[in-house]
């Protein structure tokens, strides 16, 4: 993945990061000790300097893109940082159109995977996650929340997913990392999908 492109045109600047779209729910994280987090605001509608869409050939009409690509890593003294997996989370902030959010995340993910490959294994394992922050699910809120989580979970290659009214994505990312650690302890390896 071309992090030089992401860092120079899409990175948000802050210790405790906050994404504030015009519409939809905000996405924030208050980092804890040893957490490394970078928010990349990839949608050029909210970030005029983003070259993400151009680089990943998403210029045609109907090419939907999600709001954020989030890099997350929890550093511990007991691990070799080069060998540990990193979490990359595609996130979308929505008011109500959650089916659109799922389509945006899936389309963004598919374009990244089509363009980026690492056949020689030079990079750390990447675990892909998806998150939709919404201002509400409407009537039948609990049932709809489960429905959207299930739809997100069906995106091939996405390991963990959630749709929530929670603006702080930190708990979701920490939960994903905790599940990775548990999986590694139980099996001795991390399954990437």
GROMACS .gro file of C-alpha atoms in nm:
model
  193
    1UNK     CA    1   0.000   0.000   0.000
    2UNK     CA    2   0.143   0.339  -0.090
    3UNK     CA    3   0.172   0.492   0.256
    4UNK     CA    4   0.367   0.783   0.110
    5UNK     CA    5   0.050   0.878  -0.081
    6UNK     CA    6  -0.169   0.831   0.225
    7UNK     CA    7   0.057   1.021   0.463
    8UNK     CA    8   0.111   1.318   0.234
    9UNK     CA    9  -0.247   1.363   0.116
   10UNK     CA   10  -0.484   1.195   0.364
   11UNK     CA   11  -0.342   1.186   0.720
   12UNK     CA   12  -0.537   1.368   0.992
   13UNK     CA   13  -0.323   1.565   1.237
   14UNK     CA   14  -0.393   1.523   1.608
   15UNK     CA   15  -0.293   1.327   1.917
   16UNK     CA   16  -0.649   1.222   1.984
   17UNK     CA   17  -0.800   1.194   1.641
   18UNK     CA   18  -1.149   1.311   1.552
   19UNK     CA   19  -1.318   1.286   1.213
   20UNK     CA   20  -1.603   1.536   1.181
   21UNK     CA   21  -1.802   1.497   0.859
   22UNK     CA   22  -2.071   1.742   0.752
   23UNK     CA   23  -2.332   1.467   0.774
   24UNK     CA   24  -2.331   1.149   0.978
   25UNK     CA   25  -2.173   1.050   1.305
   26UNK     CA   26  -1.828   1.161   1.415
   27UNK     CA   27  -1.552   0.901   1.452
   28UNK     CA   28  -1.297   0.954   1.727
   29UNK     CA   29  -1.032   0.774   1.926
   30UNK     CA   30  -0.867   0.873   2.249
   31UNK     CA   31  -0.545   0.679   2.232
   32UNK     CA   32  -0.405   0.489   2.524
   33UNK     CA   33  -0.043   0.425   2.609
   34UNK     CA   34   0.144   0.223   2.346
   35UNK     CA   35  -0.130   0.262   2.084
   36UNK     CA   36  -0.031   0.380   1.740
   37UNK     CA   37  -0.319   0.519   1.536
   38UNK     CA   38  -0.333   0.713   1.212
   39UNK     CA   39  -0.657   0.829   1.051
   40UNK     CA   40  -0.639   0.870   0.673
   41UNK     CA   41  -0.926   1.078   0.541
   42UNK     CA   42  -0.944   0.922   0.194
   43UNK     CA   43  -1.269   1.061   0.051
   44UNK     CA   44  -1.198   1.378  -0.146
   45UNK     CA   45  -1.546   1.518  -0.071
   46UNK     CA   46  -1.427   1.594   0.281
   47UNK     CA   47  -1.052   1.606   0.205
   48UNK     CA   48  -0.978   1.803  -0.110
   49UNK     CA   49  -0.610   1.698  -0.115
   50UNK     CA   50  -0.680   1.323  -0.119
   51UNK     CA   51  -0.538   1.138  -0.420
   52UNK     CA   52  -0.668   0.803  -0.299
   53UNK     CA   53  -0.950   0.774  -0.555
   54UNK     CA   54  -0.713   0.855  -0.843
   55UNK     CA   55  -0.440   0.616  -0.727
   56UNK     CA   56  -0.680   0.326  -0.680
   57UNK     CA   57  -0.861   0.385  -1.012
   58UNK     CA   58  -1.192   0.480  -0.851
   59UNK     CA   59  -1.269   0.773  -1.082
   60UNK     CA   60  -1.570   0.641  -1.272
   61UNK     CA   61  -1.927   0.733  -1.193
   62UNK     CA   62  -2.072   0.520  -0.917
   63UNK     CA   63  -1.730   0.441  -0.768
   64UNK     CA   64  -1.814   0.472  -0.401
   65UNK     CA   65  -1.541   0.523  -0.142
   66UNK     CA   66  -1.551   0.515   0.238
   67UNK     CA   67  -1.448   0.808   0.459
   68UNK     CA   68  -1.149   0.672   0.650
   69UNK     CA   69  -0.870   0.421   0.641
   70UNK     CA   70  -0.742   0.372   0.997
   71UNK     CA   71  -0.407   0.217   1.085
   72UNK     CA   72  -0.395   0.066   1.436
   73UNK     CA   73  -0.120  -0.111   1.624
   74UNK     CA   74  -0.074  -0.184   1.994
   75UNK     CA   75   0.291  -0.201   2.091
   76UNK     CA   76   0.400  -0.432   2.370
   77UNK     CA   77   0.746  -0.497   2.509
   78UNK     CA   78   0.709  -0.871   2.453
   79UNK     CA   79   0.676  -0.860   2.076
   80UNK     CA   80   0.881  -0.796   1.767
   81UNK     CA   81   0.702  -0.505   1.603
   82UNK     CA   82   0.808  -0.619   1.257
   83UNK     CA   83   0.638  -0.958   1.289
   84UNK     CA   84   0.315  -0.856   1.456
   85UNK     CA   85   0.003  -0.798   1.247
   86UNK     CA   86  -0.134  -0.450   1.200
   87UNK     CA   87  -0.500  -0.361   1.182
   88UNK     CA   88  -0.630  -0.155   0.895
   89UNK     CA   89  -0.990  -0.052   0.941
   90UNK     CA   90  -1.210   0.096   0.671
   91UNK     CA   91  -1.462   0.326   0.837
   92UNK     CA   92  -1.767   0.513   0.719
   93UNK     CA   93  -1.969   0.778   0.898
   94UNK     CA   94  -2.338   0.769   0.811
   95UNK     CA   95  -2.657   0.932   0.925
   96UNK     CA   96  -2.900   0.668   0.806
   97UNK     CA   97  -2.810   0.511   0.469
   98UNK     CA   98  -2.624   0.210   0.604
   99UNK     CA   99  -2.659   0.001   0.287
  100UNK     CA  100  -2.464   0.276   0.108
  101UNK     CA  101  -2.200   0.262   0.383
  102UNK     CA  102  -2.155  -0.112   0.332
  103UNK     CA  103  -2.122  -0.062  -0.044
  104UNK     CA  104  -1.865   0.216   0.009
  105UNK     CA  105  -1.653   0.001   0.241
  106UNK     CA  106  -1.674  -0.304   0.015
  107UNK     CA  107  -1.586  -0.106  -0.299
  108UNK     CA  108  -1.291   0.065  -0.127
  109UNK     CA  109  -1.162  -0.268   0.007
  110UNK     CA  110  -1.191  -0.441  -0.331
  111UNK     CA  111  -0.999  -0.163  -0.508
  112UNK     CA  112  -0.722  -0.168  -0.247
  113UNK     CA  113  -0.688  -0.547  -0.267
  114UNK     CA  114  -0.683  -0.537  -0.649
  115UNK     CA  115  -0.403  -0.280  -0.655
  116UNK     CA  116  -0.197  -0.394  -0.357
  117UNK     CA  117  -0.027  -0.728  -0.334
  118UNK     CA  118   0.271  -0.851  -0.140
  119UNK     CA  119   0.358  -1.191  -0.291
  120UNK     CA  120   0.705  -1.200  -0.134
  121UNK     CA  121   0.575  -1.119   0.215
  122UNK     CA  122   0.774  -0.801   0.271
  123UNK     CA  123   0.510  -0.636   0.486
  124UNK     CA  124   0.362  -0.734   0.819
  125UNK     CA  125   0.041  -0.931   0.812
  126UNK     CA  126  -0.251  -0.693   0.773
  127UNK     CA  127  -0.582  -0.772   0.938
  128UNK     CA  128  -0.870  -0.590   0.772
  129UNK     CA  129  -1.166  -0.456   0.969
  130UNK     CA  130  -1.474  -0.250   0.882
  131UNK     CA  131  -1.668  -0.004   1.098
  132UNK     CA  132  -1.978   0.206   1.038
  133UNK     CA  133  -2.050   0.487   1.282
  134UNK     CA  134  -2.413   0.592   1.258
  135UNK     CA  135  -2.633   0.840   1.435
  136UNK     CA  136  -2.901   0.571   1.465
  137UNK     CA  137  -3.051   0.255   1.320
  138UNK     CA  138  -3.415   0.366   1.315
  139UNK     CA  139  -3.702   0.151   1.439
  140UNK     CA  140  -3.611  -0.198   1.555
  141UNK     CA  141  -3.267  -0.069   1.644
  142UNK     CA  142  -3.116  -0.390   1.790
  143UNK     CA  143  -3.241  -0.606   1.502
  144UNK     CA  144  -3.111  -0.361   1.240
  145UNK     CA  145  -2.773  -0.333   1.415
  146UNK     CA  146  -2.731  -0.713   1.394
  147UNK     CA  147  -2.844  -0.711   1.030
  148UNK     CA  148  -2.580  -0.454   0.932
  149UNK     CA  149  -2.304  -0.626   1.128
  150UNK     CA  150  -2.390  -0.948   0.945
  151UNK     CA  151  -2.379  -0.772   0.605
  152UNK     CA  152  -2.041  -0.617   0.687
  153UNK     CA  153  -1.909  -0.955   0.800
  154UNK     CA  154  -1.988  -1.104   0.458
  155UNK     CA  155  -1.734  -0.885   0.279
  156UNK     CA  156  -1.468  -1.134   0.174
  157UNK     CA  157  -1.133  -1.050   0.334
  158UNK     CA  158  -1.272  -0.842   0.621
  159UNK     CA  159  -1.197  -1.025   0.946
  160UNK     CA  160  -1.385  -0.812   1.202
  161UNK     CA  161  -1.668  -0.565   1.156
  162UNK     CA  162  -1.918  -0.356   1.347
  163UNK     CA  163  -2.194  -0.102   1.295
  164UNK     CA  164  -2.250   0.116   1.598
  165UNK     CA  165  -2.376   0.446   1.736
  166UNK     CA  166  -2.051   0.461   1.937
  167UNK     CA  167  -1.836   0.747   1.806
  168UNK     CA  168  -1.515   0.631   1.975
  169UNK     CA  169  -1.376   0.359   1.749
  170UNK     CA  170  -1.108   0.278   2.008
  171UNK     CA  171  -1.308   0.007   2.184
  172UNK     CA  172  -1.376  -0.169   1.854
  173UNK     CA  173  -1.009  -0.159   1.748
  174UNK     CA  174  -0.892  -0.278   2.091
  175UNK     CA  175  -1.145  -0.561   2.080
  176UNK     CA  176  -1.018  -0.666   1.735
  177UNK     CA  177  -0.660  -0.666   1.860
  178UNK     CA  178  -0.757  -0.863   2.170
  179UNK     CA  179  -0.929  -1.125   1.953
  180UNK     CA  180  -0.614  -1.150   1.739
  181UNK     CA  181  -0.403  -1.209   2.049
  182UNK     CA  182  -0.645  -1.476   2.177
  183UNK     CA  183  -0.642  -1.648   1.838
  184UNK     CA  184  -0.262  -1.642   1.832
  185UNK     CA  185  -0.243  -1.796   2.182
  186UNK     CA  186  -0.494  -2.068   2.095
  187UNK     CA  187  -0.359  -2.169   1.753
  188UNK     CA  188  -0.005  -2.035   1.745
  189UNK     CA  189  -0.083  -1.827   1.438
  190UNK     CA  190  -0.311  -1.553   1.313
  191UNK     CA  191  -0.558  -1.628   1.038
  192UNK     CA  192  -0.585  -1.311   0.831
  193UNK     CA  193  -0.942  -1.369   0.709
   0.00000   0.00000   0.00000
